[in-house]
């Protein structure tokens, strides 16, 4: 009896060990990705006009990394920025710039912003594309009340004519496809950057899309509509961005710049 009791106790201990080990592994695998708190507040301050200015700088001197230009112009006043840009245009590398009397705080901020821009390439020319092929209008409504304040708006609504072509903003993998109560006909893409891109209220979804398949930037997703909880609203695309840490961020600043890429690539 004692032998059996001892074996039973060992089995229980082994089972507990397996359960605890499995739980710890699950915790590690599902731990939210840590994103520094300064990343998206900084990225959201970058305007299309600033990006356009950097595009012009880059067209004159294509060898200058785009993140160098944006980091400098987005951080310090024009007079100080131009002195540094002039050095870059003279083939002086970022590491060898003469910072002059620039304060240590400003220098630290420029380097940090350059680091962010190098890692998060939303503003790299033509890497991302605007999700609408056609006429659209939209404004910043992120965080607005929905369902009488029960929830907040976690995206940007882009309005247009029913059936207007909607495309993927980036390359990635199709994670969600089909109908749900709020989004109606919707598509969810896990971008190669790790973010989840959400396209909702579609009139229809492209029959070429397959859950689990790859999709490229600019690939056709479907037509603009008002399905799901948008039945009583004008036709529009609800576009959302969820970060790998499961936080939804405001797409509006990024959309404005991606629209600039589209307008630059296809001038009217």
Rosetta silent file (secondary structure, phi, psi, omega in degrees, C-alpha in Angstrom):
SEQUENCE: XXXXXXXXXXXXXXXXXXXXXXXXXXXXXXXXXXXXXXXXXXXXXXXXXXXXXXXXXXXXXXXXXXXXXXXXXXXXXXXXXXXXXXXXXXXXXXXXXXXXXXXXXXXXXXXXXXXXXXXXXXXXXXXXXXXXXXXXXXXXXXXXXXXXXXXXXXXXXXXXXXXXXXXXXXXXXXXXXXXXXXXXXXXXXXXXXXXXXXXXXXXXXXXXXXXXXXXXXXXXXXXXXXXXXXXXXXXXXXXXXXXXXXXXXXXXXXXXXXXXXXXXXXXX
SCORE:     score description
SCORE:     0.000 S_00000001
   1 L     0.000  -41.565 -179.756    0.000    0.000    0.000 S_00000001
   2 H   -63.337  -38.191  179.306    2.819    2.365    0.878 S_00000001
   3 H   -62.583  -44.556  179.169    4.496    1.706   -2.511 S_00000001
   4 H   -63.832  -41.453  179.906    1.234    2.452   -4.312 S_00000001
   5 H   -63.306  -40.269  179.708    0.720    5.616   -2.276 S_00000001
   6 H   -66.020  -42.754  178.755    4.237    6.747   -3.038 S_00000001
   7 H   -64.018  -39.417  179.348    3.795    6.089   -6.785 S_00000001
   8 H   -64.447  -39.678  178.826    0.477    7.921   -6.720 S_00000001
   9 H   -65.020  -41.112  178.395    2.065   10.922   -5.021 S_00000001
  10 H   -62.587  -41.120  179.633    4.869   10.980   -7.606 S_00000001
  11 H   -63.427  -41.249  178.957    2.290   10.866  -10.423 S_00000001
  12 H   -63.467  -43.746 -179.988    0.367   13.756   -8.886 S_00000001
  13 H   -62.754  -42.356  179.168    3.571   15.789   -8.512 S_00000001
  14 H   -63.067  -40.563  179.798    4.533   15.023  -12.130 S_00000001
  15 H   -64.387  -44.001  178.707    1.074   16.061  -13.322 S_00000001
  16 H   -61.898  -40.757  179.187    1.258   19.315  -11.376 S_00000001
  17 H   -62.047  -43.421  179.871    4.721   19.967  -12.840 S_00000001
  18 H   -63.315  -43.404 -179.548    3.437   19.380  -16.396 S_00000001
  19 H   -63.547  -45.662  179.816    0.453   21.698  -15.827 S_00000001
  20 H   -64.232  -40.505  178.971    2.620   24.460  -14.346 S_00000001
  21 H   -63.783  -42.655  179.561    5.191   24.119  -17.145 S_00000001
  22 H   -63.981  -39.688  179.722    2.459   24.288  -19.783 S_00000001
  23 H   -64.534  -42.295 -179.888    0.967   27.352  -18.122 S_00000001
  24 H   -65.844  -40.322  177.728    4.334   29.111  -18.026 S_00000001
  25 H   -63.195  -43.319  179.344    4.990   28.294  -21.694 S_00000001
  26 H   -61.724  -40.985 -179.900    1.507   29.591  -22.620 S_00000001
  27 H   -62.544  -41.637 -179.624    2.183   32.794  -20.654 S_00000001
  28 H   -65.728  -45.565 -177.569    5.460   33.358  -22.497 S_00000001
  29 H   -67.390  -30.412 -175.741    3.937   32.685  -25.929 S_00000001
  30 L  -106.641   12.529  178.168    0.918   34.928  -25.304 S_00000001
  31 L   -67.773  129.039 -179.902    2.667   37.725  -23.463 S_00000001
  32 L   -57.107  140.056  178.844    1.710   41.063  -25.095 S_00000001
  33 L   -67.250  132.640  179.687    4.490   42.563  -27.178 S_00000001
  34 L   -82.736  126.952  176.916    6.077   45.504  -25.385 S_00000001
  35 L  -122.229  125.333 -178.142    6.026   48.743  -27.358 S_00000001
  36 L   -56.400  140.854 -172.465    7.776   51.788  -25.909 S_00000001
  37 L   -67.622  -16.052 -178.265    5.296   54.450  -24.826 S_00000001
  38 L   -90.657   -7.500 -172.054    6.923   57.214  -26.900 S_00000001
  39 H   -65.039  -61.526 -172.957    6.629   55.458  -30.286 S_00000001
  40 H   -75.626  -31.745  171.126    3.070   56.179  -31.429 S_00000001
  41 H   -58.148  -38.059  177.706    2.710   59.610  -29.805 S_00000001
  42 H   -71.444  -48.586 -177.184    5.736   60.673  -31.865 S_00000001
  43 H   -58.629  -33.703 -177.406    4.658   58.969  -35.102 S_00000001
  44 L   -73.377  -10.847  178.974    1.224   60.584  -34.903 S_00000001
  45 L   -87.085   -9.394 -175.591    2.785   64.082  -34.976 S_00000001
  46 L   -81.174  121.646 -173.962    4.286   63.627  -38.433 S_00000001
  47 L   -97.728  158.519  175.307    2.224   65.508  -41.005 S_00000001
  48 H   -58.668  -36.649  179.712    1.846   64.994  -44.770 S_00000001
  49 H   -63.070  -40.822  178.304    3.372   68.462  -45.347 S_00000001
  50 H   -65.496  -43.456  179.199    6.489   67.481  -43.412 S_00000001
  51 H   -62.993  -40.605  179.300    6.741   64.200  -45.310 S_00000001
  52 H   -60.907  -40.309  178.082    6.265   66.047  -48.610 S_00000001
  53 H   -62.920  -40.328  178.672    9.150   68.348  -47.702 S_00000001
  54 H   -69.310  -32.175  174.898   11.335   65.313  -46.947 S_00000001
  55 H   -62.119  -43.085  178.364   10.325   63.762  -50.278 S_00000001
  56 H   -64.234  -42.106  176.243   11.614   66.895  -52.003 S_00000001
  57 H   -58.381  -45.688 -176.499   14.855   66.719  -49.991 S_00000001
  58 H   -68.518  -33.508  179.344   15.270   63.090  -50.939 S_00000001
  59 H   -66.838  -31.568  177.616   14.567   63.720  -54.633 S_00000001
  60 H   -76.851  -34.757 -179.636   17.437   66.210  -54.689 S_00000001
  61 L  -136.677   83.613 -174.867   19.769   63.857  -52.787 S_00000001
  62 L   -62.858  -15.495 -177.590   18.480   60.247  -53.018 S_00000001
  63 L   -77.215  -13.468 -178.723   21.406   58.906  -50.980 S_00000001
  64 L   -78.132  123.235  176.779   20.089   60.471  -47.752 S_00000001
  65 L   -57.980  137.112 -175.150   18.143   57.901  -45.690 S_00000001
  66 H   -61.130  -35.839 -178.838   14.528   59.008  -45.377 S_00000001
  67 H   -67.241  -27.450  175.924   14.509   58.503  -41.602 S_00000001
  68 H   -63.424  -45.768 -177.036   17.402   60.996  -41.264 S_00000001
  69 H   -64.611  -49.302 -177.699   15.369   63.692  -42.973 S_00000001
  70 H   -66.272  -42.939 -178.482   12.146   63.135  -41.047 S_00000001
  71 H   -58.405  -41.742 -178.837   13.885   62.749  -37.683 S_00000001
  72 H   -72.264  -51.177 -175.078   15.661   66.083  -38.096 S_00000001
  73 H   -68.334  -27.198 -177.943   12.798   68.085  -39.613 S_00000001
  74 L   -85.137   -6.585 -170.878   10.195   66.741  -37.159 S_00000001
  75 L  -111.812  -35.564 -174.462   12.265   67.540  -34.064 S_00000001
  76 L  -125.994  161.371 -179.793   13.897   70.950  -34.400 S_00000001
  77 L   -59.351  158.527 -173.821   13.021   74.356  -35.932 S_00000001
  78 H   -54.482  -44.712 -176.325   13.528   74.938  -39.663 S_00000001
  79 H   -62.388  -45.589  178.684   16.679   77.061  -39.349 S_00000001
  80 H   -68.044  -39.550 -178.669   18.501   74.490  -37.214 S_00000001
  81 H   -64.391  -43.771 -176.293   17.176   71.616  -39.331 S_00000001
  82 H   -63.008  -34.367  178.175   18.294   73.136  -42.631 S_00000001
  83 H   -62.477  -37.225  178.414   21.864   73.505  -41.413 S_00000001
  84 H   -76.001  -39.590  178.909   21.973   69.756  -40.742 S_00000001
  85 H   -62.171  -39.037  178.855   20.145   68.848  -43.983 S_00000001
  86 H   -60.255  -39.282  176.267   22.702   70.879  -45.936 S_00000001
  87 H   -63.928  -43.341  178.590   25.462   68.751  -44.440 S_00000001
  88 H   -61.239  -37.740  179.261   23.599   65.563  -45.405 S_00000001
  89 H   -70.024  -15.624  177.076   23.236   66.918  -48.939 S_00000001
  90 L   -98.119   21.293  176.380   27.024   67.353  -48.981 S_00000001
  91 L    69.091   23.082  171.177   27.475   63.612  -48.355 S_00000001
  92 L   -85.590  127.935 -178.412   28.161   63.946  -44.621 S_00000001
  93 L   -73.545  159.823  179.417   26.723   60.869  -42.886 S_00000001
  94 H   -55.744  -41.726 -177.826   24.332   61.181  -39.951 S_00000001
  95 H   -65.260  -24.918 -175.968   27.000   59.803  -37.601 S_00000001
  96 H  -106.036   13.120 -179.787   29.481   62.494  -38.695 S_00000001
  97 L   -63.472  144.116  171.934   27.192   65.522  -38.603 S_00000001
  98 L   -89.677  107.862 -173.746   28.475   68.670  -36.952 S_00000001
  99 L   -80.816   -5.007  177.319   25.684   69.400  -34.487 S_00000001
 100 L    58.571 -131.108 -177.656   27.005   72.861  -33.688 S_00000001
 101 L   -95.562   18.302  179.374   25.349   74.437  -30.641 S_00000001
 102 L   -60.898  133.241 -177.977   22.405   72.043  -30.658 S_00000001
 103 L   -66.325  156.647 -179.809   21.431   71.187  -27.088 S_00000001
 104 H   -63.682  -32.713  178.896   21.978   67.679  -25.777 S_00000001
 105 H   -66.026  -42.910  179.486   18.211   67.254  -25.290 S_00000001
 106 H   -67.205  -40.519  179.086   17.484   68.073  -28.930 S_00000001
 107 H   -63.195  -43.457  178.657   20.284   65.808  -30.122 S_00000001
 108 H   -62.160  -40.897  179.964   18.974   62.969  -27.960 S_00000001
 109 H   -65.643  -42.507  178.896   15.443   63.498  -29.323 S_00000001
 110 H   -60.206  -46.315 -178.280   16.623   63.465  -32.958 S_00000001
 111 H   -64.926  -39.132  177.924   18.519   60.206  -32.443 S_00000001
 112 H   -66.102  -42.459  179.876   15.561   58.605  -30.670 S_00000001
 113 H   -65.604  -37.172  177.334   13.159   59.685  -33.418 S_00000001
 114 H   -64.259  -39.397  177.594   15.518   58.333  -36.073 S_00000001
 115 H   -61.753  -43.662  178.925   15.609   55.021  -34.212 S_00000001
 116 H   -63.856  -46.295 -177.479   11.786   54.876  -34.156 S_00000001
 117 H   -65.060  -32.790  178.456   11.485   55.736  -37.857 S_00000001
 118 H   -69.966  -32.972 -177.922   14.021   53.072  -38.815 S_00000001
 119 H   -85.582  -38.951 -178.377   12.079   50.408  -36.911 S_00000001
 120 L  -110.304   99.064 -166.388    8.529   51.509  -37.755 S_00000001
 121 L   -93.169   35.952 -179.730    8.566   52.185  -41.488 S_00000001
 122 L   -59.968  -28.831 -174.394    5.037   53.595  -41.941 S_00000001
 123 L  -102.152    8.028  175.406    6.462   56.680  -43.626 S_00000001
 124 L   -70.483  125.275 -173.423    8.899   54.927  -45.923 S_00000001
 125 L   -51.196  125.130  171.235    7.814   55.974  -49.433 S_00000001
 126 L    68.775    8.190  175.373    5.421   53.545  -51.123 S_00000001
 127 L   -73.692  -36.791  175.941    5.843   50.698  -48.618 S_00000001
 128 L  -111.516  155.461  179.921    2.230   51.199  -47.525 S_00000001
 129 L  -127.969  157.483  179.041   -0.637   52.211  -49.759 S_00000001
 130 L   -70.830  139.090 -172.205   -3.897   54.055  -49.247 S_00000001
 131 L   -77.287   -7.294 -176.744   -6.827   51.601  -48.803 S_00000001
 132 E  -113.921  127.065  171.044   -9.252   53.356  -51.186 S_00000001
 133 E  -103.326   90.358 -177.042   -9.015   53.350  -54.969 S_00000001
 134 L   147.238 -176.413 -178.568  -11.446   56.127  -55.776 S_00000001
 135 L   -73.422  132.844  179.681  -12.986   59.264  -54.340 S_00000001
 136 L  -149.908  159.221  172.013  -13.254   59.313  -50.551 S_00000001
 137 E  -140.324  146.534 -176.942  -13.536   61.729  -47.638 S_00000001
 138 E  -160.339  159.723  176.582  -12.727   61.134  -44.000 S_00000001
 139 L  -140.181  173.034 -178.069  -11.901   62.886  -40.742 S_00000001
 140 L   -82.417  105.042  179.734  -10.358   61.967  -37.403 S_00000001
 141 L  -119.191   16.138 -178.100  -13.106   60.259  -35.386 S_00000001
 142 L   -62.953  130.292  178.813  -10.923   57.925  -33.325 S_00000001
 143 L    90.440   -3.380  179.655  -12.248   57.583  -29.779 S_00000001
 144 L   -67.811  154.032 -179.931  -15.726   58.936  -30.569 S_00000001
 145 E   -64.198  142.526  172.857  -18.716   57.409  -28.735 S_00000001
 146 E  -134.632  147.427 -179.282  -20.444   54.420  -30.276 S_00000001
 147 H    52.260   48.336  176.820  -23.670   52.698  -29.165 S_00000001
 148 H    66.339   27.196  178.737  -24.487   55.520  -26.766 S_00000001
 149 H    92.250    2.120  178.907  -21.063   55.502  -25.144 S_00000001
 150 L   -64.397  -35.293 -179.920  -20.920   51.742  -24.578 S_00000001
 151 E  -142.952  171.168 -179.945  -17.763   51.588  -26.667 S_00000001
 152 E  -110.391  151.423  177.626  -15.327   53.853  -28.463 S_00000001
 153 L   -72.497  121.107 -174.283  -14.608   54.161  -32.161 S_00000001
 154 L  -111.336   45.250  179.367  -11.354   52.309  -32.756 S_00000001
 155 L  -174.972 -164.667  176.463  -10.603   53.304  -36.316 S_00000001
 156 E  -123.525  133.695  176.584  -11.176   55.763  -39.139 S_00000001
 157 E   -95.903  123.286  178.552  -14.286   55.807  -41.357 S_00000001
 158 E  -110.536  115.309 -173.611  -13.576   56.556  -45.015 S_00000001
 159 E   -93.613  149.843  178.727  -16.745   57.471  -46.913 S_00000001
 160 L  -175.996 -168.915 -178.886  -17.431   57.039  -50.610 S_00000001
 161 L   -77.136  141.236  178.797  -19.684   55.540  -53.229 S_00000001
 162 L   -54.286  134.295  179.267  -20.990   52.014  -52.683 S_00000001
 163 L    90.409   -6.427  178.614  -18.734   49.469  -54.359 S_00000001
 164 L   -53.741  137.237 -173.980  -15.650   51.728  -54.337 S_00000001
 165 E   -67.475  131.801  177.661  -12.554   49.536  -54.554 S_00000001
 166 E  -116.668  134.250 -176.890  -10.768   48.739  -51.283 S_00000001
 167 E  -126.851  162.603  178.614   -7.201   47.410  -51.242 S_00000001
 168 L   -73.255  135.233 -178.664   -4.748   46.103  -48.666 S_00000001
 169 L   -76.678  -18.503 -177.066   -2.494   48.802  -47.209 S_00000001
 170 L  -155.465  174.371  176.374    0.414   46.385  -46.785 S_00000001
 171 L   -84.468  153.334 -178.880    1.585   42.852  -47.339 S_00000001
 172 E   171.676 -154.654 -176.895    0.689   40.157  -44.828 S_00000001
 173 E  -125.720  136.130 -179.693   -1.497   37.146  -44.103 S_00000001
 174 E   -75.867  117.428 -178.198   -5.308   37.012  -44.135 S_00000001
 175 E  -100.921  -34.992 -178.180   -6.462   36.141  -40.592 S_00000001
 176 E  -130.815  145.108 -175.710  -10.189   36.888  -40.709 S_00000001
 177 E  -155.711  125.207  175.980  -12.650   36.666  -43.566 S_00000001
 178 E   116.718 -157.839 -168.309  -16.423   36.947  -43.701 S_00000001
 179 E   -92.114  140.298  160.346  -19.283   38.184  -41.576 S_00000001
 180 E  -142.415  170.586 -168.909  -19.542   39.333  -37.968 S_00000001
 181 L   -62.522  -47.511 -176.467  -22.204   41.364  -36.156 S_00000001
 182 L   -80.015  -46.879 -173.621  -20.429   44.711  -35.924 S_00000001
 183 L   -83.038  -14.442 -174.536  -18.190   44.635  -38.980 S_00000001
 184 E    64.107 -136.306  174.596  -20.557   42.892  -41.383 S_00000001
 185 E   -72.925  115.064 -174.974  -18.510   41.630  -44.303 S_00000001
 186 E  -138.741  157.754  178.409  -14.991   42.179  -43.020 S_00000001
 187 E  -130.589  134.733  176.017  -11.384   41.229  -43.693 S_00000001
 188 E  -119.859  126.632 -177.897   -8.550   41.118  -41.145 S_00000001
 189 E  -118.478  126.657  172.383   -4.928   41.073  -42.304 S_00000001
 190 E   -87.143  103.721 -176.649   -1.934   40.373  -40.071 S_00000001
 191 E   -65.734  158.275  176.047    0.665   42.640  -41.650 S_00000001
 192 L   -63.389  -17.104  176.603    4.283   41.641  -42.016 S_00000001
 193 L   -83.034   -1.017  179.124    4.950   44.439  -39.522 S_00000001
 194 L    95.225  -15.983  179.699    3.008   42.483  -36.873 S_00000001
 195 L   -77.453  157.073  175.937   -0.009   44.805  -36.817 S_00000001
 196 E  -104.939  123.011 -178.708   -3.583   43.660  -37.452 S_00000001
 197 E  -108.168  125.160 -169.641   -5.361   45.663  -40.182 S_00000001
 198 E  -115.954  125.222 -179.515   -9.146   45.595  -40.089 S_00000001
 199 E  -120.364  115.054 -172.026  -11.442   46.391  -43.043 S_00000001
 200 E  -126.597  164.967  178.210  -15.158   46.414  -42.163 S_00000001
 201 E    69.288   27.498 -178.454  -18.680   47.088  -43.571 S_00000001
 202 E   -66.565  146.110  173.099  -17.733   45.816  -47.030 S_00000001
 203 E   -67.677  -40.993  176.460  -20.446   45.453  -49.643 S_00000001
 204 E  -157.718  159.919  178.114  -18.720   42.237  -50.718 S_00000001
 205 E  -107.038  140.896  178.649  -15.357   40.502  -50.279 S_00000001
 206 L   -55.966  129.399  179.257  -13.160   39.558  -53.203 S_00000001
 207 L   -67.181  -11.700 -179.822  -13.722   35.862  -54.029 S_00000001
 208 L   -80.718  -12.433 -178.214   -9.976   35.530  -54.589 S_00000001
 209 L   -80.243  140.012  179.559   -9.215   35.958  -50.886 S_00000001
 210 L  -133.326  130.667  178.550   -8.552   32.832  -48.797 S_00000001
 211 L   -59.703  130.073 -178.782   -8.126   32.733  -45.036 S_00000001
 212 L    93.747  -10.486 -178.091   -4.502   31.948  -44.221 S_00000001
 213 L   -86.660  163.356  177.833   -3.247   33.053  -47.640 S_00000001
 214 E   -79.262  152.564  174.551   -0.765   35.823  -48.360 S_00000001
 215 E  -139.518  146.810 -178.400   -1.836   39.257  -49.555 S_00000001
 216 L  -109.917  159.287  175.701    0.298   42.070  -50.976 S_00000001
 217 L   -57.827  130.439  179.964    0.044   45.833  -50.624 S_00000001
 218 L    92.031   -7.969  178.478   -2.470   47.080  -53.176 S_00000001
 219 L   -68.367  143.204 -177.100   -4.264   43.732  -53.606 S_00000001
 220 E   -68.932  130.932 -179.534   -8.032   44.030  -54.036 S_00000001
 221 E  -106.269  -41.898 -178.814  -10.041   43.264  -50.883 S_00000001
 222 E   167.737 -165.961 -178.570  -13.613   44.140  -51.791 S_00000001
 223 E  -109.155  147.011  178.575  -16.149   46.891  -52.339 S_00000001
 224 E   -65.487  139.420 -179.308  -17.182   49.661  -49.965 S_00000001
 225 E  -151.566 -153.186  178.946  -20.555   49.117  -48.313 S_00000001
 226 L  -147.947   43.134 -178.488  -22.594   49.494  -45.132 S_00000001
 227 L   -82.093  170.897 -178.700  -22.973   45.960  -43.770 S_00000001
 228 H    74.908 -136.314 -179.002  -22.986   44.944  -40.106 S_00000001
 229 H   -83.370   12.492  179.156  -23.891   47.705  -37.673 S_00000001
 230 H  -102.683   16.482 -175.990  -23.497   50.285  -40.475 S_00000001
 231 L   -57.182  -32.927 -175.771  -26.843   49.478  -42.128 S_00000001
 232 L   -99.865    8.246 -178.819  -28.244   52.939  -41.337 S_00000001
 233 L  -109.809  162.266  175.381  -25.092   54.918  -42.163 S_00000001
 234 L   -61.087  156.741  179.451  -23.674   56.119  -45.495 S_00000001
 235 L   -58.342  133.244  178.677  -21.410   53.697  -47.332 S_00000001
 236 E  -163.619  164.228  170.901  -17.937   53.667  -45.842 S_00000001
 237 E  -102.991  124.594  167.820  -14.898   51.609  -44.925 S_00000001
 238 E   -89.667  118.421 -178.233  -14.123   51.263  -41.237 S_00000001
 239 E  -116.119  124.913 -178.774  -10.344   50.902  -41.138 S_00000001
 240 E  -127.864  154.296  176.070   -8.572   49.927  -37.926 S_00000001
 241 E  -127.916  117.674  175.193   -5.022   49.192  -36.790 S_00000001
 242 E  -108.980  125.731 -179.104   -4.380   46.923  -33.790 S_00000001
 243 L   -74.463  165.049  178.113   -0.794   46.721  -32.566 S_00000001
 244 L   -60.559  -18.885  176.882    0.857   43.422  -31.538 S_00000001
 245 L   -89.694   13.339  175.998    0.253   44.443  -27.896 S_00000001
 246 L    71.321   19.713  175.838   -3.510   44.397  -28.633 S_00000001
 247 L   -98.503  130.684  175.339   -3.816   48.195  -28.472 S_00000001
 248 E   -84.748  132.853  179.379   -5.861   49.923  -31.181 S_00000001
 249 E  -117.035  161.280 -177.937   -4.203   53.099  -32.476 S_00000001
 250 L   -71.779  116.528 -179.210   -5.512   56.020  -34.481 S_00000001
 251 L   -77.176  -15.372 -169.408   -5.026   55.277  -38.224 S_00000001
 252 H   -53.898  -49.966 -178.803   -5.787   58.852  -39.297 S_00000001
 253 H   -60.174  -35.947 -179.223   -2.203   60.272  -39.297 S_00000001
 254 H   -72.120  -41.036  179.347   -0.931   57.285  -41.269 S_00000001
 255 H   -60.043  -39.549 -178.935   -3.802   57.400  -43.768 S_00000001
 256 H   -62.379  -38.335  179.085   -3.074   61.055  -44.535 S_00000001
 257 H   -75.827  -40.696  179.030    0.522   60.220  -45.447 S_00000001
 258 H   -63.747  -32.237  174.996   -0.392   57.046  -47.350 S_00000001
 259 H   -65.545  -35.806  176.125   -2.859   59.117  -49.351 S_00000001
 260 H   -60.574  -42.797  178.493    0.064   61.418  -50.187 S_00000001
 261 H   -59.584  -43.875 -179.804    1.985   58.433  -51.591 S_00000001
 262 H   -62.432  -45.104 -179.360   -1.005   57.535  -53.772 S_00000001
 263 H   -65.812  -35.376  179.582   -1.407   61.114  -55.011 S_00000001
 264 H   -70.938  -37.274 -177.783    2.332   61.361  -55.717 S_00000001
 265 H   -75.490  -34.896 -177.611    2.383   58.043  -57.564 S_00000001
 266 L  -125.546   71.304 -178.319   -0.782   58.749  -59.560 S_00000001
 267 L   -65.642  142.305 -178.885   -0.977   62.523  -60.056 S_00000001
 268 L   -79.831    0.000    0.000   -4.252   63.778  -61.511 S_00000001
